[in-house]
Amino acid sequence: MNHRHLLLSLAVATSLLSLSACKKEPTPATGTAGTQAPSGETADQFVARVNEEYRKAFPEMTAAQWLSSTYINDDSQLIAAKANERSLAQLNAWIEQAKQYEGKEMSPQTARAIQLLKLMTAMPAPKDPAKLTELTQIATRMEGMYGAGSYCTGNGDAKKCRQLGDLEDVLRHNRDYDAQLDAWQGWHTISQPMRKDYTRFVELVNEGAHEMGFADTGEMWRSGYDMTPAEISAETDRLWGQVKPLYEQLHCYARTKLETKYGADKGHVAGNMLPAHLMGNMWQQDWGNLWDMLQPYQNAGSLDITGALEAQYQQDLAAELTKHPGERSSSQISQIEHDAQLAVAKQMTERAQDFYMSLGMQKLPESYWTKTQFIKPRDRDVVCHASAWDMNMAGDVRTKMCIKPNEEDFTTIYHELGHIYYDLAYNKQPPLFQNGAHDGFHEAIGDTIVLAMTPKYLQSIGLVGEQQQSKEALINAQMRMALAKVSFLPFGLMIDRWRWGVFDGSIKPGDYNKAWWELKAKYQGVAPVAARGEEFFDAGAKYHVPGNTPYTRYFLSHVLQFQFYKALCDSAGYKGPLYECSFYGNKAAGAKFQAMLDKGASQPWQKTLKELTGGEKMDASAVLEYFAPLQEWLKQQNEGQTCGWQASGATAAAPAKPEAPKKG
Ligand code: X8Z
Ligand code: ZN
């Protein structure tokens, strides 16, 4: 395999995103104005003033949040909570002032800006100052607990503590049943102490949402889609209905392989569900790490991207070692390894930037490269969960990751740069329109590029070797993509099914864990192998719950990205089968994409979607078109199998109810 190309580093430069993105929605920055609006202000003047105050106060808020996420300690958390408190108080003041314009004549753009103002935060805050303080403290504490989460075993000299990254490595590489179970269960201990905070958090945000005129926080989250909350909820059901048969085939295939590997009894949980700790991923949202087990054909051209990136790291390490010859202390070796990790992380990021630049997009600003957190610092706790930040709406963009040389992190970099390029594009818009057309658009930009990372593209950058043109190679390539994309779909849906229920009160605090596993079973067909009672708070072990990031966006993104991909392939003049298209290097596709990014949230998303794709509905037919060969292949593989599962209980202990099984 040839890895040299990855070493040819491209010119460095960068930036990142902040509003919206993977981050909690930026709450509006602290304004200098109090709660009183100047009298006689028109709606247009009001919106102009809010935009200006928002822009001015924004950097102070993002700086506090950046510090608390990249340097977790009591002081940074205090500052971040305070900054957030000021921001949310300011937002409440603006929303209060906006009330006087209800029902008044105003331009559509002004009406849209006022509507967006009310949806600027995912964390609606109560007006009561004491409760506001309590809320921001809880929110900061929960995110800090997640970031600092550590699972320790043994005592004294034998004490060993592992954080998420180490535990994920076990699931990624180790195929020992018990080692995986220990890593999975270990990580899920870190959220046990969050339950009380989360319960209170729900009460507080619901009070805030109520004061803003929403039934509850979930309804507020569902109000950001240029359609009614009931309509978007029905849309997600409809889209899931389109892709569910495909997921069921993949599920069936994975179960069979797990049974081969671990034995008929250990390879599944009662009801034919997949054991939660064996899917190569802490949340079973991406099964790509099971490639060794699920790869359809062994000799059809290698797609071992993780292996190639690890080899790249070894090469970087060797280069660092030759810079420091002779005897080395253990701390010097640790420094050398750190330098090599940073080097490979930057090379991976340059590679991602190169794709965007090949479409005609800009180089990332120099400050991106100096201010970004590429890898996990050795001297402090940070929130490793990847995010993209726009610090000031004026070019200070950054990403925050703990990059390791593996396929998942490699594609995540492309994902994060999608946020950054969106940010940079809509920085020309007024602040209230500096957002995605809807939040699913924001999540879909980088992933659209990931779809264009075909075997051919990967070969062209030296990450994989010569690729065969064969049916077997095609199925391998499709499987690789399906393990990332198709496995994600039900997960993308279930998280907010749980939170919508928590916020509307249909899921009570005493049933948090039970409801969580019922939804995991229903949508994903996944179950734990040992009971998960209410002493656990397993939802809290997924970043977006303590981080309070709405999740429906990712489900929508996993449908939209295939629509975007198809549209860009069309723009590039591509005529072959969808799954083989890459628009790498195509300026026409780039211009079309850029035009969409430039619009930000300045118009309803349906219009933006129409400009790109010609249609104004989200639709999963592009997903099905893309995976048609794989779905056919899976059907053959699953022939004779009883596919599907029975989501009869929340734990493995519950006996499976014999429901009508579906035939593969
Ligand atoms: O959180 C993310 C990104 C940041 S917006 C890394 N994602 C979801 C997740 O990790 O759970 C990307 C895919 C789904
Ligand atoms: Zn994202």
XYZ file of C-alpha atoms and ligand atoms in Angstrom:
679
model
C 0.000 0.000 0.000
C 1.204 3.417 -0.792
C 0.957 6.021 1.938
C 3.241 8.617 0.523
C 0.535 10.855 -0.844
C -0.874 11.500 2.573
C 2.469 12.884 3.562
C 2.456 15.520 0.895
C 1.001 18.154 3.044
C -1.089 20.807 1.484
C -0.790 24.377 2.309
C -2.005 24.942 5.763
C -4.737 27.262 6.684
C -8.063 26.923 8.388
C -11.076 27.883 10.282
C -14.098 26.535 12.092
C -17.700 27.098 12.863
C -19.587 28.029 15.896
C -23.193 28.994 15.565
C -25.270 25.850 15.418
C -22.902 23.120 14.289
C -22.005 20.240 16.508
C -21.975 22.518 19.451
C -24.809 23.345 21.658
C -26.529 26.161 19.900
C -24.661 29.234 20.744
C -26.775 31.202 22.982
C -26.829 34.809 22.067
C -24.034 36.771 23.410
C -24.427 39.180 26.205
C -25.773 42.412 24.932
C -25.030 45.734 26.452
C -28.658 46.698 26.331
C -30.857 45.953 29.303
C -34.324 44.539 29.100
C -35.844 47.779 27.898
C -36.163 48.384 24.179
C -35.835 51.984 23.021
C -39.347 53.317 22.645
C -40.721 53.785 19.164
C -38.352 51.232 17.662
C -39.775 49.608 14.523
C -39.552 45.857 13.966
C -36.826 46.393 11.364
C -34.859 48.563 13.765
C -35.347 46.018 16.516
C -33.931 43.181 14.402
C -31.017 45.348 13.299
C -30.221 46.186 16.907
C -30.429 42.555 18.035
C -28.119 41.528 15.200
C -25.626 44.144 16.197
C -25.735 43.392 19.924
C -25.523 39.701 19.234
C -22.471 40.068 17.032
C -20.754 42.253 19.577
C -21.325 39.998 22.558
C -20.706 36.730 20.716
C -16.909 36.356 21.062
C -16.995 36.656 24.835
C -19.503 33.847 25.108
C -17.735 31.509 22.720
C -14.376 32.183 24.366
C -15.761 31.154 27.756
C -17.264 27.997 26.270
C -14.122 27.124 24.373
C -12.096 27.424 27.560
C -14.441 25.268 29.579
C -14.445 22.570 26.874
C -10.696 22.509 26.322
C -9.620 23.061 29.920
C -12.111 21.482 32.284
C -11.752 22.718 35.842
C -13.860 24.534 38.433
C -12.707 27.976 37.353
C -13.360 27.569 33.638
C -16.741 26.062 34.429
C -17.660 28.952 36.672
C -16.779 31.435 33.951
C -18.630 29.458 31.278
C -21.756 29.081 33.388
C -21.745 32.826 34.095
C -21.254 33.720 30.442
C -24.055 31.399 29.475
C -26.257 32.908 32.147
C -25.747 36.393 30.779
C -26.408 35.182 27.238
C -29.622 33.434 28.130
C -30.849 36.397 30.152
C -30.160 38.628 27.176
C -32.006 36.247 24.884
C -35.018 36.257 27.181
C -34.951 40.046 27.173
C -34.909 40.187 23.370
C -37.724 37.675 23.133
C -39.744 39.744 25.588
C -39.121 42.896 23.552
C -40.109 41.114 20.348
C -43.594 40.503 21.706
C -44.678 44.053 20.892
C -44.346 43.277 17.182
C -46.673 40.296 17.200
C -49.360 40.712 14.556
C -47.785 43.944 13.254
C -46.894 44.627 9.630
C -43.295 43.837 8.806
C -41.166 42.493 5.993
C -40.954 38.702 5.633
C -37.231 38.829 6.428
C -37.865 40.671 9.677
C -40.634 38.240 10.613
C -38.271 35.346 9.922
C -35.520 36.881 12.035
C -37.892 37.304 14.977
C -39.097 33.749 14.592
C -35.498 32.466 14.573
C -34.684 34.543 17.630
C -37.076 32.446 19.701
C -35.337 29.264 18.589
C -31.787 30.393 19.109
C -31.078 28.175 22.043
C -31.750 24.500 22.676
C -31.763 25.384 26.359
C -34.731 27.675 27.026
C -34.127 29.345 30.368
C -36.638 30.314 33.053
C -36.926 34.032 33.720
C -36.456 33.564 37.457
C -32.791 34.579 37.965
C -32.141 31.937 40.624
C -33.429 29.218 38.343
C -31.438 30.567 35.424
C -28.267 30.362 37.515
C -29.130 26.851 38.596
C -29.751 25.797 34.987
C -26.473 27.046 33.584
C -24.560 25.501 36.471
C -26.199 22.124 35.902
C -25.596 22.284 32.156
C -21.935 23.151 32.565
C -21.466 20.507 35.245
C -23.055 17.744 33.176
C -20.906 18.458 30.156
C -17.839 18.611 32.381
C -18.724 15.267 33.974
C -19.001 13.713 30.542
C -15.712 15.190 29.388
C -13.859 14.120 32.538
C -15.637 10.739 32.747
C -13.264 7.998 33.761
C -13.677 4.312 34.618
C -11.279 3.042 37.232
C -10.548 -0.505 38.321
C -8.149 -2.014 40.863
C -6.628 -0.427 43.958
C -3.354 1.052 45.074
C -0.556 0.499 42.595
C -2.862 -1.657 40.478
C -5.378 1.156 40.025
C -6.069 1.809 36.387
C -8.357 4.529 35.027
C -9.580 4.743 31.462
C -11.449 7.526 29.702
C -13.815 7.259 26.752
C -11.074 7.168 24.121
C -9.355 4.181 25.744
C -12.619 2.332 26.237
C -13.629 2.994 22.640
C -10.296 1.551 21.527
C -11.230 -1.699 23.254
C -14.500 -1.871 21.317
C -12.712 -0.884 18.129
C -9.966 -3.494 18.218
C -10.517 -6.120 20.883
C -12.831 -8.974 19.947
C -12.787 -10.615 23.373
C -16.363 -10.849 24.630
C -15.597 -10.031 28.270
C -13.081 -7.269 27.567
C -15.690 -5.527 25.443
C -18.353 -6.002 28.080
C -16.088 -4.502 30.715
C -15.291 -1.478 28.520
C -18.943 -0.953 27.661
C -20.214 -1.313 31.209
C -17.319 0.726 32.533
C -18.132 3.741 30.410
C -21.774 3.530 31.434
C -20.832 4.020 35.072
C -19.790 7.602 34.410
C -23.352 8.800 33.831
C -24.877 7.280 36.953
C -24.283 10.442 39.001
C -25.843 12.618 36.268
C -29.377 11.377 36.720
C -30.351 13.823 39.449
C -28.931 16.789 37.538
C -30.633 15.728 34.337
C -34.007 15.353 36.047
C -33.741 18.882 37.405
C -32.430 20.140 34.072
C -35.595 18.871 32.372
C -37.808 20.728 34.856
C -35.905 23.953 34.370
C -35.772 23.997 30.565
C -39.406 23.021 30.400
C -40.245 26.011 32.537
C -38.251 28.201 30.167
C -39.921 26.693 27.100
C -43.313 27.185 28.679
C -42.624 30.836 29.376
C -41.726 31.258 25.713
C -45.075 29.822 24.691
C -44.121 26.220 23.922
C -45.806 23.203 25.493
C -42.398 21.795 26.451
C -38.759 21.777 25.331
C -39.314 18.980 22.828
C -42.013 20.968 21.093
C -39.649 23.904 20.948
C -36.969 21.725 19.331
C -39.494 20.507 16.768
C -40.442 24.097 15.925
C -37.266 24.814 13.969
C -38.235 23.191 10.676
C -40.454 25.654 8.829
C -43.376 23.320 9.477
C -45.403 22.460 12.554
C -43.944 20.280 15.317
C -46.469 17.564 14.449
C -45.481 17.689 10.788
C -41.748 17.252 11.337
C -42.420 14.429 13.742
C -44.546 12.690 11.082
C -41.825 13.377 8.506
C -39.265 11.497 10.579
C -41.643 8.523 10.832
C -42.170 8.577 7.092
C -38.456 8.700 6.314
C -37.732 5.915 8.774
C -40.421 3.812 7.099
C -38.572 4.232 3.796
C -35.242 2.942 5.079
C -36.301 0.434 7.713
C -36.340 -2.600 5.382
C -32.725 -1.874 4.440
C -31.707 -1.584 8.096
C -33.439 -4.861 8.895
C -31.418 -6.661 6.239
C -28.163 -5.252 7.571
C -29.195 -6.141 11.125
C -29.950 -9.697 10.053
C -26.593 -10.093 8.335
C -24.712 -8.655 11.319
C -26.497 -10.978 13.726
C -25.583 -14.024 11.676
C -21.927 -12.986 11.648
C -21.931 -12.325 15.388
C -23.393 -15.759 15.986
C -20.642 -17.287 13.883
C -18.017 -15.392 15.841
C -19.331 -15.664 19.404
C -21.568 -18.727 19.198
C -25.309 -19.076 18.810
C -26.003 -18.210 22.437
C -23.628 -15.264 22.858
C -23.987 -13.754 19.386
C -27.431 -12.394 20.071
C -29.683 -11.396 22.931
C -33.156 -12.888 23.438
C -35.515 -11.745 20.713
C -32.736 -11.854 18.110
C -31.372 -8.502 19.159
C -27.739 -7.464 18.825
C -25.673 -7.391 22.042
C -24.935 -3.754 22.820
C -21.286 -4.295 23.708
C -20.312 -6.264 20.594
C -21.032 -3.720 17.855
C -17.636 -2.016 17.877
C -19.152 1.238 19.079
C -20.240 2.433 22.508
C -23.728 3.355 21.271
C -24.062 0.923 18.344
C -24.505 3.921 16.036
C -21.734 3.008 13.592
C -20.657 -0.579 12.976
C -17.664 0.252 10.825
C -15.241 -1.168 13.379
C -16.661 -4.636 12.787
C -15.179 -4.571 9.300
C -12.979 -7.557 10.095
C -16.097 -9.609 10.850
C -18.553 -8.160 8.345
C -16.394 -7.623 5.251
C -18.257 -9.471 2.476
C -15.249 -10.575 0.381
C -11.747 -11.053 1.707
C -9.796 -10.680 -1.521
C -11.540 -7.935 -3.422
C -9.214 -5.035 -2.780
C -8.464 -3.718 0.678
C -10.466 -0.896 2.235
C -8.578 -1.017 5.497
C -8.383 2.728 6.061
C -7.689 2.434 9.767
C -4.719 0.200 8.988
C -3.388 2.706 6.473
C -3.719 5.606 8.928
C -2.009 3.627 11.661
C 0.836 2.913 9.256
C 0.999 6.625 8.555
C 1.315 7.279 12.275
C 4.138 4.758 12.546
C 5.905 6.551 9.743
C 5.487 9.888 11.514
C 6.733 8.329 14.714
C 9.836 6.987 12.990
C 10.463 10.451 11.561
C 10.143 12.065 15.006
C 12.456 9.453 16.510
C 15.193 10.169 14.010
C 14.975 13.838 15.004
C 15.851 12.825 18.576
C 18.469 10.065 18.398
C 20.190 8.384 21.337
C 19.000 7.502 24.833
C 15.549 8.805 25.664
C 13.722 9.042 28.960
C 10.137 7.834 29.176
C 8.903 11.406 29.277
C 10.866 12.180 26.116
C 9.344 9.172 24.408
C 5.918 10.274 25.473
C 6.633 13.725 24.011
C 7.842 12.181 20.762
C 4.714 10.063 20.489
C 2.621 13.123 21.147
C 4.389 15.009 18.349
C 3.783 12.126 15.958
C 0.100 11.981 16.919
C -0.214 15.688 16.248
C 1.567 15.313 12.935
C -0.731 12.594 11.660
C -3.820 14.465 12.914
C -2.784 17.543 10.955
C -2.075 15.478 7.852
C -5.537 13.978 8.066
C -7.032 17.461 8.412
C -5.047 18.801 5.469
C -6.366 15.922 3.428
C -9.928 16.932 4.293
C -9.224 20.562 3.496
C -7.858 19.468 0.145
C -11.222 17.967 -0.799
C -13.045 21.224 -0.070
C -10.422 23.224 -1.917
C -10.719 20.893 -4.900
C -14.321 22.111 -5.158
C -13.105 25.693 -5.329
C -13.589 26.514 -1.675
C -11.161 28.626 0.300
C -8.130 27.603 2.277
C -8.826 27.559 5.994
C -7.434 30.662 7.706
C -4.009 30.417 9.304
C -5.578 30.897 12.746
C -7.488 27.660 12.289
C -4.239 25.731 12.382
C -2.862 27.511 15.414
C -6.021 27.580 17.536
C -7.608 24.228 16.765
C -7.436 21.374 19.262
C -6.336 18.457 17.082
C -5.464 15.854 19.708
C -6.129 15.167 23.358
C -3.860 17.248 25.586
C -1.888 15.218 28.097
C -2.125 17.577 31.025
C -5.845 18.192 31.551
C -9.381 17.025 30.912
C -11.159 18.211 27.780
C -14.453 17.441 26.058
C -13.165 15.135 23.347
C -16.450 14.901 21.467
C -15.765 16.488 18.087
C -17.153 19.951 17.439
C -16.720 22.908 15.125
C -16.627 26.470 16.377
C -17.129 29.903 14.909
C -15.642 32.105 17.592
C -16.416 35.544 16.241
C -18.371 35.427 12.959
C -15.271 36.891 11.362
C -12.925 34.066 10.487
C -11.761 32.716 13.844
C -12.968 29.186 13.228
C -11.675 26.089 14.992
C -12.345 22.416 15.438
C -12.013 20.592 18.705
C -11.265 16.904 18.449
C -9.082 14.208 19.961
C -8.019 12.780 16.627
C -6.616 9.266 16.431
C -5.421 7.668 13.231
C -8.511 5.626 12.384
C -11.225 5.663 9.733
C -13.926 7.026 12.010
C -11.914 10.047 13.049
C -10.735 10.585 9.489
C -14.305 10.920 8.205
C -15.279 12.946 11.271
C -12.720 15.569 10.237
C -14.465 15.893 6.864
C -17.729 16.196 8.789
C -16.411 18.965 11.017
C -14.953 20.926 8.130
C -18.429 20.862 6.572
C -19.605 22.874 9.572
C -16.658 25.212 9.223
C -17.211 25.899 5.543
C -20.900 26.524 6.234
C -19.934 29.009 8.957
C -17.471 30.820 6.769
C -19.995 30.993 3.951
C -22.855 32.482 5.925
C -20.693 34.875 7.924
C -21.807 37.405 5.307
C -25.413 37.044 6.502
C -26.841 38.988 9.452
C -26.129 37.075 12.695
C -29.695 35.804 13.108
C -29.411 34.099 9.713
C -25.983 32.622 10.451
C -27.182 29.099 10.725
C -28.025 26.062 8.682
C -31.143 26.060 6.484
C -32.194 23.695 9.245
C -29.956 21.864 11.664
C -29.965 18.702 9.553
C -28.428 20.709 6.698
C -25.569 21.723 8.935
C -24.864 18.107 9.789
C -25.151 16.941 6.175
C -22.536 19.169 4.514
C -19.406 17.304 5.517
C -21.126 13.945 5.262
C -22.004 14.673 1.643
C -18.288 14.922 1.032
C -17.777 11.660 2.912
C -20.119 9.948 0.443
C -17.830 11.137 -2.322
C -14.863 9.404 -0.634
C -15.141 6.458 -2.976
C -12.522 3.679 -3.181
C -11.164 5.481 -6.228
C -10.728 8.705 -4.288
C -9.120 6.817 -1.399
C -6.745 5.189 -3.822
C -5.909 8.519 -5.422
C -4.770 9.900 -2.063
C -2.729 6.788 -1.358
C -4.832 5.521 1.506
C -5.803 2.235 -0.082
C -4.160 0.171 -2.770
C -5.205 -0.673 -6.295
C -8.961 -1.294 -6.470
C -10.603 -4.061 -8.456
C -13.520 -3.412 -10.758
C -15.665 -6.335 -9.701
C -19.005 -7.179 -8.192
C -17.164 -8.267 -5.044
C -15.296 -4.971 -4.758
C -18.542 -3.055 -5.211
C -20.266 -4.983 -2.443
C -17.297 -4.410 -0.165
C -17.418 -0.677 -0.842
C -21.169 -0.588 -0.252
C -20.808 -2.500 2.994
C -18.177 -0.102 4.247
C -20.560 2.817 3.674
C -23.598 0.973 5.038
C -21.842 0.141 8.290
C -21.407 3.871 8.856
C -24.624 5.220 7.384
C -27.380 2.605 7.492
C -26.560 1.385 10.984
C -26.853 4.977 12.159
C -30.427 5.635 11.016
C -32.450 4.101 13.880
C -30.011 5.500 16.411
C -30.450 8.944 14.905
C -34.131 8.620 15.547
C -34.302 7.008 18.971
C -32.346 9.574 20.967
C -34.910 12.301 20.510
C -37.800 9.876 20.705
C -36.500 9.398 24.222
C -35.965 13.095 24.902
C -39.271 14.174 23.402
C -40.892 11.717 25.818
C -38.806 12.970 28.740
C -39.679 16.593 27.980
C -43.407 16.000 27.447
C -43.612 13.925 30.627
C -44.660 10.661 28.993
C -41.334 9.223 30.212
C -41.043 9.758 33.965
C -37.728 10.072 35.825
C -38.355 6.703 37.463
C -38.447 5.093 34.014
C -35.590 6.900 32.271
C -33.498 3.794 31.760
C -36.361 1.451 31.043
C -37.669 3.757 28.323
C -34.163 4.196 26.912
C -33.689 0.475 26.384
C -37.213 0.016 25.077
C -36.462 2.545 22.361
C -33.049 1.017 21.648
C -34.809 -2.317 21.211
C -37.652 -0.970 19.125
C -35.619 1.045 16.631
C -32.135 -0.467 16.640
C -32.868 -4.034 17.663
C -30.068 -3.752 20.200
C -30.078 -4.914 23.829
C -27.726 -5.140 26.811
C -26.684 -8.614 27.908
C -27.347 -7.907 31.578
C -30.160 -5.952 33.188
C -29.861 -2.168 33.153
C -32.064 -1.003 36.018
C -32.814 2.507 37.163
C -29.566 2.685 39.120
C -28.075 3.468 35.704
C -28.623 6.493 33.517
C -27.471 5.139 30.190
C -28.714 8.077 28.117
C -26.179 10.241 29.945
C -23.334 8.142 28.524
C -24.021 9.642 25.085
C -22.509 13.090 24.705
C -25.543 14.845 23.274
C -27.673 14.173 26.356
C -25.470 15.874 28.969
C -24.378 18.274 26.199
C -28.040 19.006 25.384
C -27.570 18.855 21.622
C -30.778 17.961 19.767
C -30.305 14.774 17.774
C -33.037 14.634 15.126
C -30.658 16.746 13.043
C -28.409 13.710 12.515
C -31.244 11.494 11.412
C -32.370 14.118 8.909
C -28.787 14.607 7.809
C -28.401 10.924 7.042
C -31.264 11.222 4.571
C -30.438 14.680 3.222
C -26.773 13.923 2.550
C -27.768 11.369 -0.074
C -30.022 13.952 -1.730
C -27.212 16.507 -1.707
C -24.755 13.940 -3.030
C -27.031 13.008 -5.916
C -27.611 16.667 -6.774
C -23.885 17.437 -6.762
C -23.161 14.399 -8.913
C -25.752 15.716 -11.363
C -24.145 19.165 -11.300
C -20.816 17.543 -12.037
C -22.350 15.986 -15.136
C -21.919 12.500 -13.748
C -23.935 9.826 -15.538
C -23.059 6.440 -13.990
C -24.584 4.617 -11.020
C -24.969 6.871 -7.985
C -22.745 4.803 -5.675
C -19.668 5.227 -7.839
C -19.827 8.986 -8.126
C -17.187 11.241 -6.700
C -17.268 14.947 -7.464
C -13.755 15.470 -6.067
C -12.150 18.283 -8.026
C -15.368 19.363 -9.718
C -15.798 23.126 -9.650
C -19.393 23.111 -10.951
C -20.490 20.885 -8.085
C -18.510 23.097 -5.714
C -20.219 26.260 -6.930
C -23.631 24.686 -6.471
C -22.749 23.597 -2.945
C -21.267 26.979 -2.082
C -24.431 28.754 -3.227
C -26.420 26.730 -0.742
C -23.978 27.407 2.084
C -24.074 31.136 1.389
C -27.827 31.258 2.022
C -27.541 30.108 5.624
C -30.889 30.332 7.369
C -32.070 33.368 5.417
C -34.955 31.529 3.745
C -37.115 28.458 4.475
C -35.107 25.272 3.985
C -37.582 23.969 1.432
C -36.515 26.764 -0.892
C -32.841 26.085 -0.300
C -33.352 22.393 -0.931
C -35.192 23.136 -4.139
C -32.386 25.345 -5.403
C -29.937 22.499 -4.924
C -31.944 19.399 -5.768
C -35.038 20.569 -7.630
C -37.344 19.138 -4.955
C -38.571 20.581 -1.698
C -39.116 17.453 0.351
C -36.724 15.332 2.325
C -36.765 11.902 0.802
C -34.885 8.656 1.331
C -35.160 7.358 -2.204
C -31.575 8.449 -2.885
C -30.478 6.312 0.089
C -32.238 3.319 -1.425
C -30.916 4.017 -4.897
C -27.387 4.230 -3.529
C -27.612 0.969 -1.596
C -29.630 -1.013 -4.142
C -26.804 -3.465 -4.984
C -26.073 -4.106 -1.319
C -29.710 -4.568 -0.402
C -30.056 -7.180 -3.145
C -26.916 -8.925 -1.946
C -28.063 -8.846 1.688
C -31.378 -10.422 0.757
C -29.517 -13.328 -0.798
C -27.206 -13.677 2.185
C -30.129 -13.653 4.583
C -32.145 -16.179 2.676
C -33.513 -18.846 4.974
C -32.842 -16.683 8.032
C -35.601 -15.390 10.228
C -34.866 -11.690 10.131
C -36.171 -8.937 12.365
C -36.318 -8.997 16.164
C -38.724 -8.935 19.030
C -38.342 -5.867 21.187
C -40.178 -7.459 24.028
C -38.305 -6.258 27.057
C -35.738 -3.779 28.193
C -33.260 -6.379 29.358
C -31.730 -9.564 28.130
C -33.459 -11.420 30.913
C -36.907 -10.861 29.448
C -38.101 -13.828 27.412
C -38.770 -13.125 23.762
C -42.412 -12.979 22.859
C -43.069 -15.011 19.763
C -44.295 -12.355 17.379
C -44.724 -12.995 13.682
C -41.125 -13.021 12.488
C -40.309 -11.546 9.137
C -38.701 -13.688 6.517
C -35.460 -12.406 5.065
O -21.791 14.551 17.138
C -21.471 14.360 15.985
C -20.377 15.182 15.349
C -20.383 16.568 15.837
S -21.774 17.453 15.315
C -19.048 14.552 15.653
N -22.041 13.366 15.277
C -23.047 12.493 15.849
C -22.468 11.628 16.936
O -21.253 11.514 17.030
O -23.232 11.038 17.699
C -21.771 13.045 13.883
C -22.617 11.857 13.572
C -23.549 11.661 14.722
Zn -21.776 17.821 13.247
